[in-house]
mmCIF file of C-alpha atoms in Angstrom:
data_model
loop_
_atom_site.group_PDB
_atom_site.id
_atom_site.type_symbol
_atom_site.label_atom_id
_atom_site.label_comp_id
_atom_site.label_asym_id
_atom_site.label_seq_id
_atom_site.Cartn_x
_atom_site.Cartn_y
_atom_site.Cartn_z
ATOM 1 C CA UNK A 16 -48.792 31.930 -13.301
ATOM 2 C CA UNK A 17 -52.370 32.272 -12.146
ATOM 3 C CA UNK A 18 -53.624 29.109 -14.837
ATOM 4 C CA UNK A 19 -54.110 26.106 -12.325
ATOM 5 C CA UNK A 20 -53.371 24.006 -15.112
ATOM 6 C CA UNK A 21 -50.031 25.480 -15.425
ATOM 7 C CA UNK A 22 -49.617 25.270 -11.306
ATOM 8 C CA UNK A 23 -50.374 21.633 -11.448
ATOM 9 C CA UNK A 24 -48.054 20.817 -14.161
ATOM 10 C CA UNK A 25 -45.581 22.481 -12.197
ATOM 11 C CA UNK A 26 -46.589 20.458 -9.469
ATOM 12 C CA UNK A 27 -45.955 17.476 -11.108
ATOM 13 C CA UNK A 28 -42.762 17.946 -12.720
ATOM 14 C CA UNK A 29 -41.100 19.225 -9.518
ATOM 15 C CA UNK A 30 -42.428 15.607 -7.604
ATOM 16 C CA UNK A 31 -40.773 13.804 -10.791
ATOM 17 C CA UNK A 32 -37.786 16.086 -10.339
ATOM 18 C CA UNK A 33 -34.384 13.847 -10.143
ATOM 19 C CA UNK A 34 -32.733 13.734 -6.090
ATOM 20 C CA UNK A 35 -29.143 13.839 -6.144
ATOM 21 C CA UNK A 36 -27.919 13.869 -2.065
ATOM 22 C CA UNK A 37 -23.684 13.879 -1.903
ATOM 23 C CA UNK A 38 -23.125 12.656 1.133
ATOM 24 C CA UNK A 39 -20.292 13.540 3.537
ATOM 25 C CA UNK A 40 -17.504 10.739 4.005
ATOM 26 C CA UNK A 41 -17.267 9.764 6.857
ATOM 27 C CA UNK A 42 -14.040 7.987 6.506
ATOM 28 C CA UNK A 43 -10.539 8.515 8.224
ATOM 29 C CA UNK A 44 -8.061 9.891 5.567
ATOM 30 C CA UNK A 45 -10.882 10.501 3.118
ATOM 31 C CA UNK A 46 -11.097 13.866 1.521
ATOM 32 C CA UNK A 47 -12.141 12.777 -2.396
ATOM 33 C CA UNK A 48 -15.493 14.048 -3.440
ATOM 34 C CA UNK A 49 -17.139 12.750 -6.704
ATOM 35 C CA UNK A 50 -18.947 15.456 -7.568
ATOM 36 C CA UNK A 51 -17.484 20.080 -7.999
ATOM 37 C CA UNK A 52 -19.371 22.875 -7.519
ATOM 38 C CA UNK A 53 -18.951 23.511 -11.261
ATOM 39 C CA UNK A 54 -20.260 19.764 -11.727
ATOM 40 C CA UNK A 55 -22.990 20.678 -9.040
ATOM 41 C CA UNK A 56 -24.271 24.081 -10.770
ATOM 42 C CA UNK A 57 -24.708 22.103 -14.422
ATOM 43 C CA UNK A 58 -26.689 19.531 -12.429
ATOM 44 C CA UNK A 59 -28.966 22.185 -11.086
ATOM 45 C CA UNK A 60 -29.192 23.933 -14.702
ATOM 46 C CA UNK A 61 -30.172 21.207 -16.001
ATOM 47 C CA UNK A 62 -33.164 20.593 -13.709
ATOM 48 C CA UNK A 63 -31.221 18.398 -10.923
ATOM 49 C CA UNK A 64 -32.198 18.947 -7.422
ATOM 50 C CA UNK A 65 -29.211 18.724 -5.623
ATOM 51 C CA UNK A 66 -28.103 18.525 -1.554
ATOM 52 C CA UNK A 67 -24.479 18.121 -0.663
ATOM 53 C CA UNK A 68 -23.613 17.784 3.367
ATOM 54 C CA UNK A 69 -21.489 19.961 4.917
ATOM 55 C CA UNK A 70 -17.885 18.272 5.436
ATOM 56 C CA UNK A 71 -14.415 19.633 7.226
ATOM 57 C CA UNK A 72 -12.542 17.152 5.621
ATOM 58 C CA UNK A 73 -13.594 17.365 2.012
ATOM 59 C CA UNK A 74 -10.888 18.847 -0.089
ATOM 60 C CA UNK A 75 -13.524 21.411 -1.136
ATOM 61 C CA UNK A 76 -14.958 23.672 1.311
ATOM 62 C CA UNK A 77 -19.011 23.484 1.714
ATOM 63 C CA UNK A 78 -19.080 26.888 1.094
ATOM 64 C CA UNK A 79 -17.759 26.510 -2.625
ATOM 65 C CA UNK A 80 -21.049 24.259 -2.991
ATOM 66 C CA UNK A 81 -23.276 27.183 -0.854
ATOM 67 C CA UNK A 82 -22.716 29.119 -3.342
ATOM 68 C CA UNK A 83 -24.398 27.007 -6.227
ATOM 69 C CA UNK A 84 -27.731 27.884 -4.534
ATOM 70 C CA UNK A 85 -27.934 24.027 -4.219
ATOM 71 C CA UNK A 86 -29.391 22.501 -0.393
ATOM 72 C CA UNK A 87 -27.034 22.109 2.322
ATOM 73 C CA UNK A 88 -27.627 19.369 5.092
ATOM 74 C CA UNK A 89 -25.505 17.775 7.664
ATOM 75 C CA UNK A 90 -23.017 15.564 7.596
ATOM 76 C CA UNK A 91 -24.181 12.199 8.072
ATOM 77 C CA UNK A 92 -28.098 12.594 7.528
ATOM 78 C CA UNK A 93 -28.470 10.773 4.680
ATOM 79 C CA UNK A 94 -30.557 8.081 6.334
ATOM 80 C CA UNK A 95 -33.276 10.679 6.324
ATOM 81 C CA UNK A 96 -33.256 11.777 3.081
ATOM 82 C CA UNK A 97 -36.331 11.711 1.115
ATOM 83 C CA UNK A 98 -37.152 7.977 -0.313
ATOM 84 C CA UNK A 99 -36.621 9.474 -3.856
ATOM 85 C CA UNK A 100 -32.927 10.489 -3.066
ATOM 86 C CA UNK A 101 -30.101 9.071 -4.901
ATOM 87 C CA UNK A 102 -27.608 8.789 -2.170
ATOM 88 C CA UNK A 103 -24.041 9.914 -3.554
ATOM 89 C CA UNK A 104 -20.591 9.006 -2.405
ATOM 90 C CA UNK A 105 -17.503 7.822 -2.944
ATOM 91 C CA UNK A 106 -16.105 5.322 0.152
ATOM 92 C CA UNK A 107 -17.834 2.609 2.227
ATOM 93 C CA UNK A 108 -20.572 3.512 4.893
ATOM 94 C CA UNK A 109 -21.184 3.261 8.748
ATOM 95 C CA UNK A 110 -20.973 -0.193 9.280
ATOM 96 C CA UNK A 111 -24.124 -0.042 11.734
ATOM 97 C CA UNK A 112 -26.236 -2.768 10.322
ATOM 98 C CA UNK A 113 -28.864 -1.291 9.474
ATOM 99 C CA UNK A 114 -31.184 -1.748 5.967
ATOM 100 C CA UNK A 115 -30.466 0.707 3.069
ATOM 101 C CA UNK A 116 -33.718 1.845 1.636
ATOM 102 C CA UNK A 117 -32.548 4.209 -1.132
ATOM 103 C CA UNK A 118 -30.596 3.704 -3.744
ATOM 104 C CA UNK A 119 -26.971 4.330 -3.877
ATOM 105 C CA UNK A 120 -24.039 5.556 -5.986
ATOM 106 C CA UNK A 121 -20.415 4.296 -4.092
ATOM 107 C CA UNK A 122 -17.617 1.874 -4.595
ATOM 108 C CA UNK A 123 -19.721 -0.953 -3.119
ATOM 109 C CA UNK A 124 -16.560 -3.666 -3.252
ATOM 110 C CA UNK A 125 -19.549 -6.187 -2.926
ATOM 111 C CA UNK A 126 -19.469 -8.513 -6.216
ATOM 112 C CA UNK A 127 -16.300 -10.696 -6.369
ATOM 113 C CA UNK A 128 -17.240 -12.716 -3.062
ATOM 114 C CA UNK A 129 -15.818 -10.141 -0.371
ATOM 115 C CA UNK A 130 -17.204 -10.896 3.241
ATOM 116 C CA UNK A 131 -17.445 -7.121 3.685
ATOM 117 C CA UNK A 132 -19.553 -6.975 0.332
ATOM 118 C CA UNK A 133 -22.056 -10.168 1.554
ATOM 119 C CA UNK A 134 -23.093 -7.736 4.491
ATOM 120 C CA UNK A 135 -23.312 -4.636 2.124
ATOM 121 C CA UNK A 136 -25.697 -6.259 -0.033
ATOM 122 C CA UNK A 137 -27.767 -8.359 2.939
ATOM 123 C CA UNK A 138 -28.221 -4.576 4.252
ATOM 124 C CA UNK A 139 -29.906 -3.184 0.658
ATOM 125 C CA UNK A 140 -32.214 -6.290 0.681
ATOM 126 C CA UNK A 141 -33.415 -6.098 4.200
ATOM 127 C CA UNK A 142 -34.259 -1.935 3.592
ATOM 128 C CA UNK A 143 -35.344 -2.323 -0.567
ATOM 129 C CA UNK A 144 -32.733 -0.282 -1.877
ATOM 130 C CA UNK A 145 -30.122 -0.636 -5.137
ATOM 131 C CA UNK A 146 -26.626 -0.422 -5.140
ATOM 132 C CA UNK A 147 -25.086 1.276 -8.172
ATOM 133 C CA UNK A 148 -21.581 0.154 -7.858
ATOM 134 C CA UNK A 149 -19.407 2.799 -9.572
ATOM 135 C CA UNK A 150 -16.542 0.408 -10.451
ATOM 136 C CA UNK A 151 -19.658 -1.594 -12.330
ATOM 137 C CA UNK A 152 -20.860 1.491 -14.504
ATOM 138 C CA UNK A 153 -19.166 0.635 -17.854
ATOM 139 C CA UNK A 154 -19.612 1.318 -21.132
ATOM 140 C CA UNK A 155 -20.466 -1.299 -24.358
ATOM 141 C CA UNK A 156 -16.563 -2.004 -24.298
ATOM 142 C CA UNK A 157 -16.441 -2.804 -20.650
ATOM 143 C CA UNK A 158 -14.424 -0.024 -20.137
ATOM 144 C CA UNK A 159 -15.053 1.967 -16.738
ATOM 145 C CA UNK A 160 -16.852 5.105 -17.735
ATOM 146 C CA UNK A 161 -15.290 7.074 -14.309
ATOM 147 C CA UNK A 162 -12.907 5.740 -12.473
ATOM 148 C CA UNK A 163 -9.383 7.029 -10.292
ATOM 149 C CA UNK A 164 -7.285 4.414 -11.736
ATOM 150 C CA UNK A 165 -4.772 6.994 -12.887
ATOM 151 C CA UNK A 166 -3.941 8.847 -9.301
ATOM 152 C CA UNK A 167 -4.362 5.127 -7.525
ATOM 153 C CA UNK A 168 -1.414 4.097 -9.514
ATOM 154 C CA UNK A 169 0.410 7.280 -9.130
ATOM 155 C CA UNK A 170 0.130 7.272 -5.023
ATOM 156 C CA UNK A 171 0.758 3.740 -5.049
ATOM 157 C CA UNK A 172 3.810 3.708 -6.701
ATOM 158 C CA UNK A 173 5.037 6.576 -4.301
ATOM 159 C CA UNK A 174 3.979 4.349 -1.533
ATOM 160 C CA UNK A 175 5.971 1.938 -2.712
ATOM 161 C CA UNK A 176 9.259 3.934 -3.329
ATOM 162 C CA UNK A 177 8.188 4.904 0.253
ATOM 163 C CA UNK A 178 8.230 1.389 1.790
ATOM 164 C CA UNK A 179 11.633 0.769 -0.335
ATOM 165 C CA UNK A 180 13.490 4.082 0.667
ATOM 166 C CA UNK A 181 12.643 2.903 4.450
ATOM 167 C CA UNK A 182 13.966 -0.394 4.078
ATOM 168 C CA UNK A 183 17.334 0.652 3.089
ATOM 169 C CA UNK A 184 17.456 2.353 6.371
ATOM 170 C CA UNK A 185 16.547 -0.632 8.276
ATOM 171 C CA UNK A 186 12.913 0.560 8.834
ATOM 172 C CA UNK A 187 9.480 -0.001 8.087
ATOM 173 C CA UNK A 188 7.550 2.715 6.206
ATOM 174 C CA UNK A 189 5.940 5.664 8.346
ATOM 175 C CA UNK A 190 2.860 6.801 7.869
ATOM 176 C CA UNK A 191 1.628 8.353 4.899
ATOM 177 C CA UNK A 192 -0.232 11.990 3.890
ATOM 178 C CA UNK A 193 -1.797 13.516 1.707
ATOM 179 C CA UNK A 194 -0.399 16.045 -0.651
ATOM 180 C CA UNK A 195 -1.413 19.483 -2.273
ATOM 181 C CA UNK A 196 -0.277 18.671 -5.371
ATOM 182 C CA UNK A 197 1.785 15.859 -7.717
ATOM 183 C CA UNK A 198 4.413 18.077 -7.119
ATOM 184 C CA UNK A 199 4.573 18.100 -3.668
ATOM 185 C CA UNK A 200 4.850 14.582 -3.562
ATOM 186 C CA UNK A 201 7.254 13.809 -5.553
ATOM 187 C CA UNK A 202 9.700 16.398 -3.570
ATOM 188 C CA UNK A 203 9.174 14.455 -0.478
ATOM 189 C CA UNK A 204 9.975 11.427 -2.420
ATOM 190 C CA UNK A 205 13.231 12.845 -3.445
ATOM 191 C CA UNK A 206 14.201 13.668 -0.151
ATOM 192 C CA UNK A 207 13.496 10.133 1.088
ATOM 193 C CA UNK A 208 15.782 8.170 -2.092
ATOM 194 C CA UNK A 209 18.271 10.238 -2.403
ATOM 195 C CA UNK A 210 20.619 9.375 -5.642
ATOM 196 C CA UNK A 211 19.911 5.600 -5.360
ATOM 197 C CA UNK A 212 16.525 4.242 -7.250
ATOM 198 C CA UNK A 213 15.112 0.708 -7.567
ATOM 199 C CA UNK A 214 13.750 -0.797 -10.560
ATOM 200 C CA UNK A 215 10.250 -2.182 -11.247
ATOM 201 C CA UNK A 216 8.240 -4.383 -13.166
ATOM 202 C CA UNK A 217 4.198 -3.169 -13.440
ATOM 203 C CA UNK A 218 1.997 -5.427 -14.557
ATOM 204 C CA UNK A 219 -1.651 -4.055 -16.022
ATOM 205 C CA UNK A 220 1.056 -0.831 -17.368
ATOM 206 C CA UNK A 221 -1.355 0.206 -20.370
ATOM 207 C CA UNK A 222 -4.259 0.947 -18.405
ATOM 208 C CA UNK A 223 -5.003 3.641 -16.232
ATOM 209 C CA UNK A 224 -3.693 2.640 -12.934
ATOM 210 C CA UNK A 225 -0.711 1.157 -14.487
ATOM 211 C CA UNK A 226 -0.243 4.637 -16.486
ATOM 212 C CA UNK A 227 -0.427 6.481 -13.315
ATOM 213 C CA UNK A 228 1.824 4.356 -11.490
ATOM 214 C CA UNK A 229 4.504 3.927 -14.744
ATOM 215 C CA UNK A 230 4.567 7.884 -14.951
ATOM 216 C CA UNK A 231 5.774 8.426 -11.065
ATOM 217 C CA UNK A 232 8.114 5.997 -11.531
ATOM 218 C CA UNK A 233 9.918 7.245 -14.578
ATOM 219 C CA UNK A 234 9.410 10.690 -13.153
ATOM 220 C CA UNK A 235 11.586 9.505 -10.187
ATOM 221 C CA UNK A 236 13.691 8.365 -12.832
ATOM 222 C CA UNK A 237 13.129 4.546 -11.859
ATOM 223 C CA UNK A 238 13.979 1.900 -14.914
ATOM 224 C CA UNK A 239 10.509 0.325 -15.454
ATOM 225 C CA UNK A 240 9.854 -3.040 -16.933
ATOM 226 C CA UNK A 241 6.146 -2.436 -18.350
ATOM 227 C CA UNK A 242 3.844 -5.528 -18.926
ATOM 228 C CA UNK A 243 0.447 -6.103 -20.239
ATOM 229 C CA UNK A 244 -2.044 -9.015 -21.135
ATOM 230 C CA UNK A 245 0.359 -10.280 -23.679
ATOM 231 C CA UNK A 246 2.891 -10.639 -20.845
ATOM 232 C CA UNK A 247 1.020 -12.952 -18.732
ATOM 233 C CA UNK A 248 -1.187 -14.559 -21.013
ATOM 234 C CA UNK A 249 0.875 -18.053 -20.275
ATOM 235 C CA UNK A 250 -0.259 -18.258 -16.890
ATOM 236 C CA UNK A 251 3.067 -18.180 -15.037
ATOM 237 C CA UNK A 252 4.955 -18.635 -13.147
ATOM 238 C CA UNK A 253 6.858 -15.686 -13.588
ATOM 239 C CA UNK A 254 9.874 -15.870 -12.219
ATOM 240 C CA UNK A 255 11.237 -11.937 -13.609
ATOM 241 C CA UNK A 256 8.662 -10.553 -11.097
ATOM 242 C CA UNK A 257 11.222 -11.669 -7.958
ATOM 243 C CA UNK A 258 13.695 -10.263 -10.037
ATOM 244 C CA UNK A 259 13.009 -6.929 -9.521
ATOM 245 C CA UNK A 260 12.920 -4.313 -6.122
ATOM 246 C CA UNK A 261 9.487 -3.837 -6.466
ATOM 247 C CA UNK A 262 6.158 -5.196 -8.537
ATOM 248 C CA UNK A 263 3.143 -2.890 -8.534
ATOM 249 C CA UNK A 264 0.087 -5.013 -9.331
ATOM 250 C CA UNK A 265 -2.518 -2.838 -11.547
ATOM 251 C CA UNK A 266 -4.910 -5.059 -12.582
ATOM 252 C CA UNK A 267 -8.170 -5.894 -11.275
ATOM 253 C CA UNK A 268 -8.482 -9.428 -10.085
ATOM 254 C CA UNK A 269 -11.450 -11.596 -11.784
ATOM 255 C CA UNK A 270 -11.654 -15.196 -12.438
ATOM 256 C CA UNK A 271 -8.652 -16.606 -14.541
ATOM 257 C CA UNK A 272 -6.344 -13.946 -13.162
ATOM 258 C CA UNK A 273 -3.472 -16.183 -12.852
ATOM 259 C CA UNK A 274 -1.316 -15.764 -9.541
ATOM 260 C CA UNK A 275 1.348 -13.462 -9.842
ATOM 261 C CA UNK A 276 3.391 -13.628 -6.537
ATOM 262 C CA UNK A 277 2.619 -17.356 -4.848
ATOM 263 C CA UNK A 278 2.939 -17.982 -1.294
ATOM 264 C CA UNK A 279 6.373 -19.758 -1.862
ATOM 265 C CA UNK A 280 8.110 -16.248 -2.977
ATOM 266 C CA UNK A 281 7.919 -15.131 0.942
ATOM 267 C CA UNK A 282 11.032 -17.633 0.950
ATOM 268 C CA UNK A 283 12.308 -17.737 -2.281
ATOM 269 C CA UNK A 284 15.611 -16.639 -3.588
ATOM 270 C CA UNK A 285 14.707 -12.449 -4.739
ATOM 271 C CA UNK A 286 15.516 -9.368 -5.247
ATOM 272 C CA UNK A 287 11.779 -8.400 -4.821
ATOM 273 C CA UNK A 288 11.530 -6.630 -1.314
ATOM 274 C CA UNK A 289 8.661 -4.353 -2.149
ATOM 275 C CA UNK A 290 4.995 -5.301 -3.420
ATOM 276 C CA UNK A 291 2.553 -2.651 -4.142
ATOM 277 C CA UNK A 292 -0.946 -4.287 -4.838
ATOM 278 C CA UNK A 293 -2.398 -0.956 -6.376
ATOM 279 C CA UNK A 294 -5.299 -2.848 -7.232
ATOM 280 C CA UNK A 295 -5.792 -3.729 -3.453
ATOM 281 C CA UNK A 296 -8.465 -7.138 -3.051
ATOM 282 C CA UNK A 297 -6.197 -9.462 -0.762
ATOM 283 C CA UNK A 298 -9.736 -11.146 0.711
ATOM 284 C CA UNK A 299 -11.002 -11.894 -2.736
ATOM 285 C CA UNK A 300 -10.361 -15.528 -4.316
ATOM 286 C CA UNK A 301 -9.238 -14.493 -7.347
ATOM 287 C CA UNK A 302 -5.992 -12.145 -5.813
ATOM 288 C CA UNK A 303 -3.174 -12.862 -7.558
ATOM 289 C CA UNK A 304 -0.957 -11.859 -5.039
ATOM 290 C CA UNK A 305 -0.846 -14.685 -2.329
ATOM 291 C CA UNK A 306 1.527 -13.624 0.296
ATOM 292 C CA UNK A 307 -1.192 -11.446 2.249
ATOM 293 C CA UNK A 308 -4.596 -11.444 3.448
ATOM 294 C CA UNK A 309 -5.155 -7.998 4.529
ATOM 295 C CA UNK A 310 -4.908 -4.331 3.292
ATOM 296 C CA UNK A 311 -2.827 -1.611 4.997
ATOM 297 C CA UNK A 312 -3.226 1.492 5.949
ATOM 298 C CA UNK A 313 -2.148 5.324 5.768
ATOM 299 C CA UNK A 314 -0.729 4.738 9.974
ATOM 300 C CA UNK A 315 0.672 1.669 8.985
ATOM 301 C CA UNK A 316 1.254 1.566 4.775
ATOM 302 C CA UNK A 317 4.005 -1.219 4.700
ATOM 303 C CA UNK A 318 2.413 -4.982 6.132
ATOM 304 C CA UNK A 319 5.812 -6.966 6.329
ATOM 305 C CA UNK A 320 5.272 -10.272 5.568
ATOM 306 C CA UNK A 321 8.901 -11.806 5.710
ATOM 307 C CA UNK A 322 11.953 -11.012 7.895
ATOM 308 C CA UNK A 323 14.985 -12.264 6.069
ATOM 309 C CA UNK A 324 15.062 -11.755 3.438
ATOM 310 C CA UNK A 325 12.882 -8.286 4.320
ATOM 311 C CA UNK A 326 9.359 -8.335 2.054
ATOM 312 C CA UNK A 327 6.741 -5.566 2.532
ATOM 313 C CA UNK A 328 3.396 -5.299 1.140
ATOM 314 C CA UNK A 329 1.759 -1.760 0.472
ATOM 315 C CA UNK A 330 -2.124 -1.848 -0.345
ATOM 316 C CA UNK A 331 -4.395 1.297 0.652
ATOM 317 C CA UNK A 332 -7.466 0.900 -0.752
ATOM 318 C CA UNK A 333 -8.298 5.049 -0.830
ATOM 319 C CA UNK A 334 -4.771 6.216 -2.621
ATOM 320 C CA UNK A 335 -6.302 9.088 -4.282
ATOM 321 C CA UNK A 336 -7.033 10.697 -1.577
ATOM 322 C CA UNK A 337 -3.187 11.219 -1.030
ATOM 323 C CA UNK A 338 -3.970 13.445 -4.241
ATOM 324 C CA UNK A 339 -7.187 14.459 -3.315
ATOM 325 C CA UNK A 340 -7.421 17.908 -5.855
ATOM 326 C CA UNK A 341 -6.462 16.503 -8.614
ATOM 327 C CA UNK A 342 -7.707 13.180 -8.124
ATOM 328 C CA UNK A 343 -11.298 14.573 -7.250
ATOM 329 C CA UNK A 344 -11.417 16.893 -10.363
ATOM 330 C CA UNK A 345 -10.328 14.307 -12.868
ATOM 331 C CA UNK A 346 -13.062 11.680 -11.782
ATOM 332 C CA UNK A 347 -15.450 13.946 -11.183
ATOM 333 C CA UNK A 348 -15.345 15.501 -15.091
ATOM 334 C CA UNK A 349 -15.282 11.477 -16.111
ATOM 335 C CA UNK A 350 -18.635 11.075 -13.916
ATOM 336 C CA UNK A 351 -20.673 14.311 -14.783
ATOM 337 C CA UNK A 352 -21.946 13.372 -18.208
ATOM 338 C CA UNK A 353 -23.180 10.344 -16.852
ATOM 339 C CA UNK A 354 -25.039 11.966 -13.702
ATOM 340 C CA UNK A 355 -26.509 14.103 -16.121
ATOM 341 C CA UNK A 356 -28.554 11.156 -16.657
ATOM 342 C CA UNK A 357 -29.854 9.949 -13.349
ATOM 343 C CA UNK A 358 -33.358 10.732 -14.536
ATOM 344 C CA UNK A 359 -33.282 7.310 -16.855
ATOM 345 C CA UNK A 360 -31.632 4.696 -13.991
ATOM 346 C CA UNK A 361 -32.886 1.283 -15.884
ATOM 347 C CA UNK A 362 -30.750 2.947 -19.020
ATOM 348 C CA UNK A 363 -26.961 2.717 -20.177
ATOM 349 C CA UNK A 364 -24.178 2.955 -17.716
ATOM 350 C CA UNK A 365 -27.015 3.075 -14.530
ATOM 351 C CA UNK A 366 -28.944 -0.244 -16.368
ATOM 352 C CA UNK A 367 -25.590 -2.196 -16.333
ATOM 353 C CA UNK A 368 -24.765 -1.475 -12.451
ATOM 354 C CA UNK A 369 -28.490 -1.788 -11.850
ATOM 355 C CA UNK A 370 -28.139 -5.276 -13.686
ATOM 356 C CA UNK A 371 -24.968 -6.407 -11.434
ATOM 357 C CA UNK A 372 -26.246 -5.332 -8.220
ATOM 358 C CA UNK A 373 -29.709 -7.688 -9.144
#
């Protein structure tokens, strides 16, 4: 301890250590976090210096993370975090204007066009910092290498039945919660259907926000009509999607997606009276679902876009957090291998979202 040489090398590794700051969210209905205390302690054993803000709405208490022996700041000062910080979180931020100088791990929403996204990105060029989109950090497949997909489809699918159970009572679907556990949910749905159940046709049903939403349904016991690429590789029309109570659109929309409910279905002869668009872009071109232009909300979860006959369209673009245990600890063991290498950002997963965002 007393060699200088030893003190300085010290010196230098600790500047070159890696800055991992979890920010609070700061949005309504938003208790997810990306990252456990378990997740945080491996971090710091593995040489990680790691702040998380305090939060009263995260799903796990700040005192959980306390006791990591990691820093603790407040909610909400991320804009003063050292320059070196990689700024962690999961939802959108304060929509204030001003220029991002660090760089960022988030669900940016900011590549397919979206007038929210032009903003986002206009903000990280006027302050110099990166945007690592997390729904962009894939690996050689293109597969997502974290992502919520499965509890998105589950809550959406309940959101649906939701919308579906109030319209046979004449109403529009109340507002939403969140729930301790799958459980939990699913006994409130009960008590909402009763004996009666809808059927449903899920397109996107073999990955994991189809999965999600395919295994609520059948555990409602719903009769589910399951399709895939092979499905809808002729383009459409496809007239069996009006034939059913409710579609639940899992896939995410990119050029070529071909349109899955037109504008003319708001007036067409259905069955279809509920639409959940899991997959929730209704301002990006490429949407197949053309019969709305807005997403909804957990006050107001059902949009109704036709009177008679009744059509309602369900698309919350933070589902998860209606599961926000379960959903938090499944993405956040997806994620932790590949935090685990921050320290090499122009690498892998980070070089690929680093590659999108320039």
């Amino acid at each position: 301890d007393g060699n200088p040489r030893q003190r300085q090398c010290r010196a230098f590794k600790g500047h070159l250590m890696t800055h991992l700051w979890i920010r609070a969210e700061q949005r309504d209905n938003e208790s997810r976090v990306g990252v456990t205390p378990n997740g945080v302690a491996t971090l710091r054993a593995a040489g990680i210096h790691v702040t998380v803000e305090a939060s009263d709405s995260r799903i796990i208490p700040t005192d959980e993370y306390a006791a990591t022996g990691c820093a603790i700041a407040q909610s909400g000062t991320w804009p003063d975090a050292p320059d070196d910080a990689i700024i962690f979180g999961l939802k959108e931020l304060p929509e204030d204007g001003t220029p991002l100088r660090h760089r960022h791990i988030m669900f940016g929403h900011a590549f397919k066009g979206q007038p929210s996204g032009r903003i986002l990105l206009d903000r990280f060029k006027a302050g110099g910092g990166t945007l690592f989109d997390l729904e962009y950090l894939v690996d050689d497949a293109g597969r997502r290498v974290a992502a919520f997909g499965y509890w998105a489809g589950y809550a959406g699918a309940a959101v649906s039945l939701m919308c579906w159970a109030a319209q046979q009572r004449g109403e529009i679907a109340a507002p939403v919660r969140s729930y301790a556990d799958a459980s939990a949910l699913r006994a409130d749905l009960q008590s909402r259907l009763g004996e009666t159940r809808p059927n449903a046709l899920i397109i996107g049903a073999l990955g994991r926000v189809g999965t999600g939403g395919a295994d609520l349904c059948e555990a409602m016991g719903m009769q589910v009509t399951k399709w895939d690429m092979a499905e809808t590789a002729s383009g459409g029309p496809f007239p069996e999607i009006l034939d059913h109570d409710i579609f639940l659109n899992c896939i995410l929309a990119r050029p070529g997606t071909p349109v899955f409910v037109p504008a003319s279905a708001k007036t067409a002869d259905r069955k279809l009276t509920v639409i959940g668009d899991i997959a929730c872009d209704p301002d990006s071109d490429f949407s197949p679902i053309k019969v709305y232009d807005r997403t909804t909300t957990w006050d107001a979860p059902a949009l109704r876009v036709h009177d008679d006959p009744v059509l309602d369209v369900t698309a919350i673009d933070n589902l998860p957090s209606m599961l926000p245990a379960e959903s938090s600890d499944d993405f956040a063991g997806q994620l932790l291998p590949h935090l685990m290498t921050l320290g090499a950002l122009d690498r892998d997963v980070w070089g690929g979202a680093r590659d999108c965002f320039d």
